[in-house]
Coordinates of C-alpha atoms in Angstrom, one line a residue:
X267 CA 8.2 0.0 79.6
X268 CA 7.8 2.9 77.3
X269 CA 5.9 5.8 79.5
X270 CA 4.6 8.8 77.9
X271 CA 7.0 11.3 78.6
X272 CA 9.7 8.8 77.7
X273 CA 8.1 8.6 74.3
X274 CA 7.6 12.4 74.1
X275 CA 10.9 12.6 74.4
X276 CA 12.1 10.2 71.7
X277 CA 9.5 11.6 68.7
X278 CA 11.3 15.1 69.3
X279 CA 15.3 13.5 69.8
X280 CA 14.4 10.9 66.4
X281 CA 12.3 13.4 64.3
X282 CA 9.2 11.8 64.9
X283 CA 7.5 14.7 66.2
X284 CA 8.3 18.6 66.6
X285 CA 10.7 19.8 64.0
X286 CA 10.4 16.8 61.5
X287 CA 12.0 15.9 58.1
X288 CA 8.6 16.7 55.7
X289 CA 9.2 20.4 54.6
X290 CA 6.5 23.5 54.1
X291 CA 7.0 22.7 50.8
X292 CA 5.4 19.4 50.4
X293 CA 2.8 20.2 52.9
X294 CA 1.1 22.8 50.9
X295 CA 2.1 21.2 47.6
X296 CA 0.0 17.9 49.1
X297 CA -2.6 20.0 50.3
X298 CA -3.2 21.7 46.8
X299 CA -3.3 18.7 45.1
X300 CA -6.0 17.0 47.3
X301 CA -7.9 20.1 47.0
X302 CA -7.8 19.8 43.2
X303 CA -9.0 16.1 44.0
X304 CA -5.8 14.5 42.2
X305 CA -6.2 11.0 43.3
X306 CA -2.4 10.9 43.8
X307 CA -3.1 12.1 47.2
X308 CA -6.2 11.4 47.8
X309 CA -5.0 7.8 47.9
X310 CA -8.3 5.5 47.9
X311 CA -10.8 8.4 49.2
X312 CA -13.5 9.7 47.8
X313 CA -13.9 12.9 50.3
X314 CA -18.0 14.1 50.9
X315 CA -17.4 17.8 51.8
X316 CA -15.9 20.5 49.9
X317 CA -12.1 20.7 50.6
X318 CA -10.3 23.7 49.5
X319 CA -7.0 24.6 50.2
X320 CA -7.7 26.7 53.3
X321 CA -9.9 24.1 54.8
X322 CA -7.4 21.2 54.4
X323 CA -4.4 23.3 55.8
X324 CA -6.6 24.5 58.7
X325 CA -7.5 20.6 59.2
X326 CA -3.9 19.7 59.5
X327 CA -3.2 22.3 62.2
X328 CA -5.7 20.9 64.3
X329 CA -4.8 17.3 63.5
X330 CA -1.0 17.6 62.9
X331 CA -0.2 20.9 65.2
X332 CA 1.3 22.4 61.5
X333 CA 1.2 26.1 61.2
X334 CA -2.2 27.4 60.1
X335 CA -0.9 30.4 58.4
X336 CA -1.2 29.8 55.1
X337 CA 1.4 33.0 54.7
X338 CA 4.5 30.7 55.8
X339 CA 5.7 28.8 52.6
X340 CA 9.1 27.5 53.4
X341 CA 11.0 25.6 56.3
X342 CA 10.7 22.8 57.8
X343 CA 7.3 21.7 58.9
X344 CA 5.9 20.8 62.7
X345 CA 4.1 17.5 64.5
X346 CA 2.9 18.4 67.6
X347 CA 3.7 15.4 70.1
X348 CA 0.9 15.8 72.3
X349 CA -1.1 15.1 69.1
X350 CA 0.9 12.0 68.4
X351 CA 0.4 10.3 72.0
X352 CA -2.9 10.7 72.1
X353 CA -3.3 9.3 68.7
X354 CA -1.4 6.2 69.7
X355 CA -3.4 6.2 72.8
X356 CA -6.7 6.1 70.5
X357 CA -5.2 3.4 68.4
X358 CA -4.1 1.0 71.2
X359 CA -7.9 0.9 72.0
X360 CA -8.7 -0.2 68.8
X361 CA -5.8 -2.8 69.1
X362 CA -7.3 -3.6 72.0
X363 CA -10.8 -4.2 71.3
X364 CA -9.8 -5.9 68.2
X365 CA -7.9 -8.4 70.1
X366 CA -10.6 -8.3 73.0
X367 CA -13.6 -9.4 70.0
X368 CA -10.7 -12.0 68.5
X369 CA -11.5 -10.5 65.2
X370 CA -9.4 -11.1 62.2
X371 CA -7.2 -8.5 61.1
X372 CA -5.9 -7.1 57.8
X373 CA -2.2 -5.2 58.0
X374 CA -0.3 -3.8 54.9
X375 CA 2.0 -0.8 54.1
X376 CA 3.6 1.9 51.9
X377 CA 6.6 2.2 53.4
X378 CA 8.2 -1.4 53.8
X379 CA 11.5 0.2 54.0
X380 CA 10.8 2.2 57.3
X381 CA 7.2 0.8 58.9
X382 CA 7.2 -2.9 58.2
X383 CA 9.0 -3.5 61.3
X384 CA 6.4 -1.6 63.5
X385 CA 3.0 -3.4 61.8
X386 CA 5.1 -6.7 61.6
X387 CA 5.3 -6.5 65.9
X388 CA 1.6 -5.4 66.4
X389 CA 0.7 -8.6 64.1
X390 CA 2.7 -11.0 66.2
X391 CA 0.8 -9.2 69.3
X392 CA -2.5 -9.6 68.3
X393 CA -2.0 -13.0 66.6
X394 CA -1.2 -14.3 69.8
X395 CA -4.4 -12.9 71.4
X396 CA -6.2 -14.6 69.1
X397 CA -7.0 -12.9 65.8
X398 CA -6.6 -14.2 62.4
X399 CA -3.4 -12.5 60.7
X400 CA -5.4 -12.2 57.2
X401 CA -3.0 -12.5 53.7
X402 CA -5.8 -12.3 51.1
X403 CA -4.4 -12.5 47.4
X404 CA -0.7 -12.8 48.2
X405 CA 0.8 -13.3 44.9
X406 CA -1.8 -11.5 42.6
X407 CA -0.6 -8.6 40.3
X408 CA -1.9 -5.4 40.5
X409 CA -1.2 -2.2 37.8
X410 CA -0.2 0.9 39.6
X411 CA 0.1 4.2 38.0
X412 CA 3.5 5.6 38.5
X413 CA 5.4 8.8 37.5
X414 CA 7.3 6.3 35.1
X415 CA 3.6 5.2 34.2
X416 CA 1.9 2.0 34.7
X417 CA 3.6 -0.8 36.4
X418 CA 2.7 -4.0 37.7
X419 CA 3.3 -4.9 41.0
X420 CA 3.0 -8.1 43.0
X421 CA 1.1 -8.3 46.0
X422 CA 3.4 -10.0 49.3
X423 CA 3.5 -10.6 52.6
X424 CA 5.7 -10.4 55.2
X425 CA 5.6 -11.0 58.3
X426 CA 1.6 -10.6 57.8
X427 CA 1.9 -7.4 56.5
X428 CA 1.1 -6.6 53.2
X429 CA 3.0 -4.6 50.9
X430 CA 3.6 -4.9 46.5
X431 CA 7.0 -5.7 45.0
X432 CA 7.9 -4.3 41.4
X433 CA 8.8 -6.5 38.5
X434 CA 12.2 -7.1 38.7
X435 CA 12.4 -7.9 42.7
X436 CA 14.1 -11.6 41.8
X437 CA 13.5 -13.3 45.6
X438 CA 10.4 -12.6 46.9
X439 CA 10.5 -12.6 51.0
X440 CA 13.9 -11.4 50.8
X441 CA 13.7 -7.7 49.7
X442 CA 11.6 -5.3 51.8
X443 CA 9.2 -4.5 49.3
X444 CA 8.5 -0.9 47.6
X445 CA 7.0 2.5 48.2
X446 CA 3.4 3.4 47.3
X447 CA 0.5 5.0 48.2
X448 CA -1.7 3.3 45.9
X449 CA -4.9 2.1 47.6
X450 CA -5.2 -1.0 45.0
X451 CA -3.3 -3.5 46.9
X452 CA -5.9 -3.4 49.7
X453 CA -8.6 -3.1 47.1
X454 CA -7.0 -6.7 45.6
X455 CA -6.9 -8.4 49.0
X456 CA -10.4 -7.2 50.4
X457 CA -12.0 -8.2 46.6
X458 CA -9.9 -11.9 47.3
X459 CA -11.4 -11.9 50.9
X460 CA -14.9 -11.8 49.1
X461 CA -14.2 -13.9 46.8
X462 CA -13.2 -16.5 49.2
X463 CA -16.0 -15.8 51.0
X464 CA -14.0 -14.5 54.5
X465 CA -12.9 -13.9 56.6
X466 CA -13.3 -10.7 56.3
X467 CA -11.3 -8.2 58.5
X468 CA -12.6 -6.6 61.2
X469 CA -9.5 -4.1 61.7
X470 CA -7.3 -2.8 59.0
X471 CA -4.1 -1.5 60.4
X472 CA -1.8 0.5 57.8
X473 CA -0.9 4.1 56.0
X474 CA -0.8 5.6 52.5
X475 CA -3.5 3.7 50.4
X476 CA -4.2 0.6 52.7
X477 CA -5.9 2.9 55.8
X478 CA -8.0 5.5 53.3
X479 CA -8.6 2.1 50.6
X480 CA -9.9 0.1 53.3
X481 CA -11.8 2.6 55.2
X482 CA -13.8 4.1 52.0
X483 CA -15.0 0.6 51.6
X484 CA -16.3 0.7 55.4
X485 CA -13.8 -1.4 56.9
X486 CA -12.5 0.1 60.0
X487 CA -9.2 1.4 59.7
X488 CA -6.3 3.0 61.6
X489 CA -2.5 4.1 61.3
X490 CA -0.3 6.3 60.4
X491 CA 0.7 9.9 58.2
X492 CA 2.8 12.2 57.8
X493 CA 1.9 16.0 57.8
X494 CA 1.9 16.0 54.3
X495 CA -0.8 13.3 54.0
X496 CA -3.7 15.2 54.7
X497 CA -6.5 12.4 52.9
X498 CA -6.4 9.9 56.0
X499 CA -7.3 13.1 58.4
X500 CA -9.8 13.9 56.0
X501 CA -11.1 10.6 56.3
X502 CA -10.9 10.6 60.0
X503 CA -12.9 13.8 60.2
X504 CA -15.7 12.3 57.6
X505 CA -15.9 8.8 59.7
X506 CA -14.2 6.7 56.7
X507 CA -11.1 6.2 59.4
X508 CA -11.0 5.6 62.6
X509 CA -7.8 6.9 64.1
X510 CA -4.6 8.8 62.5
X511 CA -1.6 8.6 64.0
X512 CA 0.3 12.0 62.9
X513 CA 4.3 11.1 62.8
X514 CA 7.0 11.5 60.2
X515 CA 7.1 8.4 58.1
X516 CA 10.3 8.8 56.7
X517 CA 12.8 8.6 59.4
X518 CA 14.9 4.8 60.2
X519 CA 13.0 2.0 60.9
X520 CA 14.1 1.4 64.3
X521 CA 13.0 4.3 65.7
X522 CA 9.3 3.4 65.7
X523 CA 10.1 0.6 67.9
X524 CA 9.4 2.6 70.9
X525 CA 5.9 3.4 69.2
X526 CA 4.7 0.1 69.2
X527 CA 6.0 -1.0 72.5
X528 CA 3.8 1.8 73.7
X529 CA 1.0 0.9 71.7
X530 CA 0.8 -2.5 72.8
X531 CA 1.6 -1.8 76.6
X532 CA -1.5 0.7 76.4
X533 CA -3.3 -2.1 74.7
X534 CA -2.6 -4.8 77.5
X535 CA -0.9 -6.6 74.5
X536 CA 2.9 -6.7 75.7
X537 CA 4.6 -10.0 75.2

């Protein structure tokens, strides 16, 4: 069992939490370009209030525990953990009520490189409390704009969990996918659900453009960001997501293991 002080204690030893990997730099680099509204990071939101600078980097020291002076420019940047747990203690309620309800359930992600493993367990978790695992569209192309300009993707899944793979991925199911923070491949498997006419999902788990995608549409959504993703805390704080789970998404993929055995532990979900 995974308690909390454990935990605490891996997300500062793995980089999770505390001193992470995402630097000052990209922080307020992120946060001038969502105040500028470049959908680049705003990442499937459409934000209601007026977010300057100061007001997004004064959201992520209350969310993220990053420094609020806007004065420090440089170094690396800071997670508090006690933000973290009780994040993942909000989100293993959702888990649980999801599973509780039996309602179907939509997962996709990003970063398949590094988080496919944690959304692939909390599938396997809830599919055996009963909820529908939901792969709406897998197959369809989508067009997403890319520094190298547009390319078109393929939406997969693996393991339940969505995520696109470029052009020239030549077996499908055998690489892990690639990077985005596009919020079209949830747009193209909630427009599929539609069309199909359900199930719809009644819990979107997932990061980048899946969790702000799905919850601007009004699908409840949670997951996780890094300190330099301020548009799902925005979200959180305007009621388009339900829970954020501030963590460095860039570290090795085994060390959110210990996330989601807490996570489902807290959820009553522990296989």
């Amino acid at each position: 069992m995974v308690t909390a002080d454990r935990l605490r204690a891996h997300l500062l030893t793995a980089g999770l939490a505390g001193v992470v990997g995402t630097t000052r730099e990209q922080s307020l680099r992120s946060y001038r370009l969502f105040a500028a509204r470049d959908p680049r990071v705003l990442i499937g939101l459409d934000p209601i209030g007026a977010w300057g600078e100061r007001e997004v980097l004064a959201l992520m020291a209350d969310r993220c525990g990053a420094a609020a002076d806007p004065g420090r420019t440089s170094g690396p940047e800071i997670i508090d953990p006690e933000r973290t747990l009780a994040a993942l203690d909000a989100c293993a309620g959702r888990l649980a009520e999801a599973a509780r309800r039996r309602v179907p359930v939509l997962l996709g992600t990003g970063h398949p490189h590094r988080l496919l493993g944690f959304y692939a367990a909390l599938a396997d978790a809830l599919s055996a409390a009963g909820c529908e695992i939901l792969t709406p569209a897998q197959g369809r192309c989508v067009d997403i704009t890319t520094r190298f300009g547009l390319r078109t993707a393929t939406l997969d899944y693996v393991r339940g969990v969505g995520l696109v793979r470029g052009a020239t991925a030549q077996r499908p199911g055998c690489e892990p996918g690639a990077h985005t923070h596009s919020p079209l491949p949830v747009r193209a498997a909630l427009a599929a659900a539609v069309d199909a006419g359900g199930p719809l999902p009644g819990l979107v788990i997932g990061d980048h453009g899946w969790i702000c995608g799905a919850g601007q549409l009004g699908f409840e959504s949670v997951g996780p960001a890094d300190v330099n993703d301020p548009a799902p805390f925005v979200g959180q704080v305007e009621g388009a997501v339900s829970v954020v789970v501030p963590v460095d998404d860039g570290v090795r993929s085994d060390y959110y293991l210990p996330l989601t055995r807490y996570v489902l532990n807290r959820a009553c979900l522990s296989q």
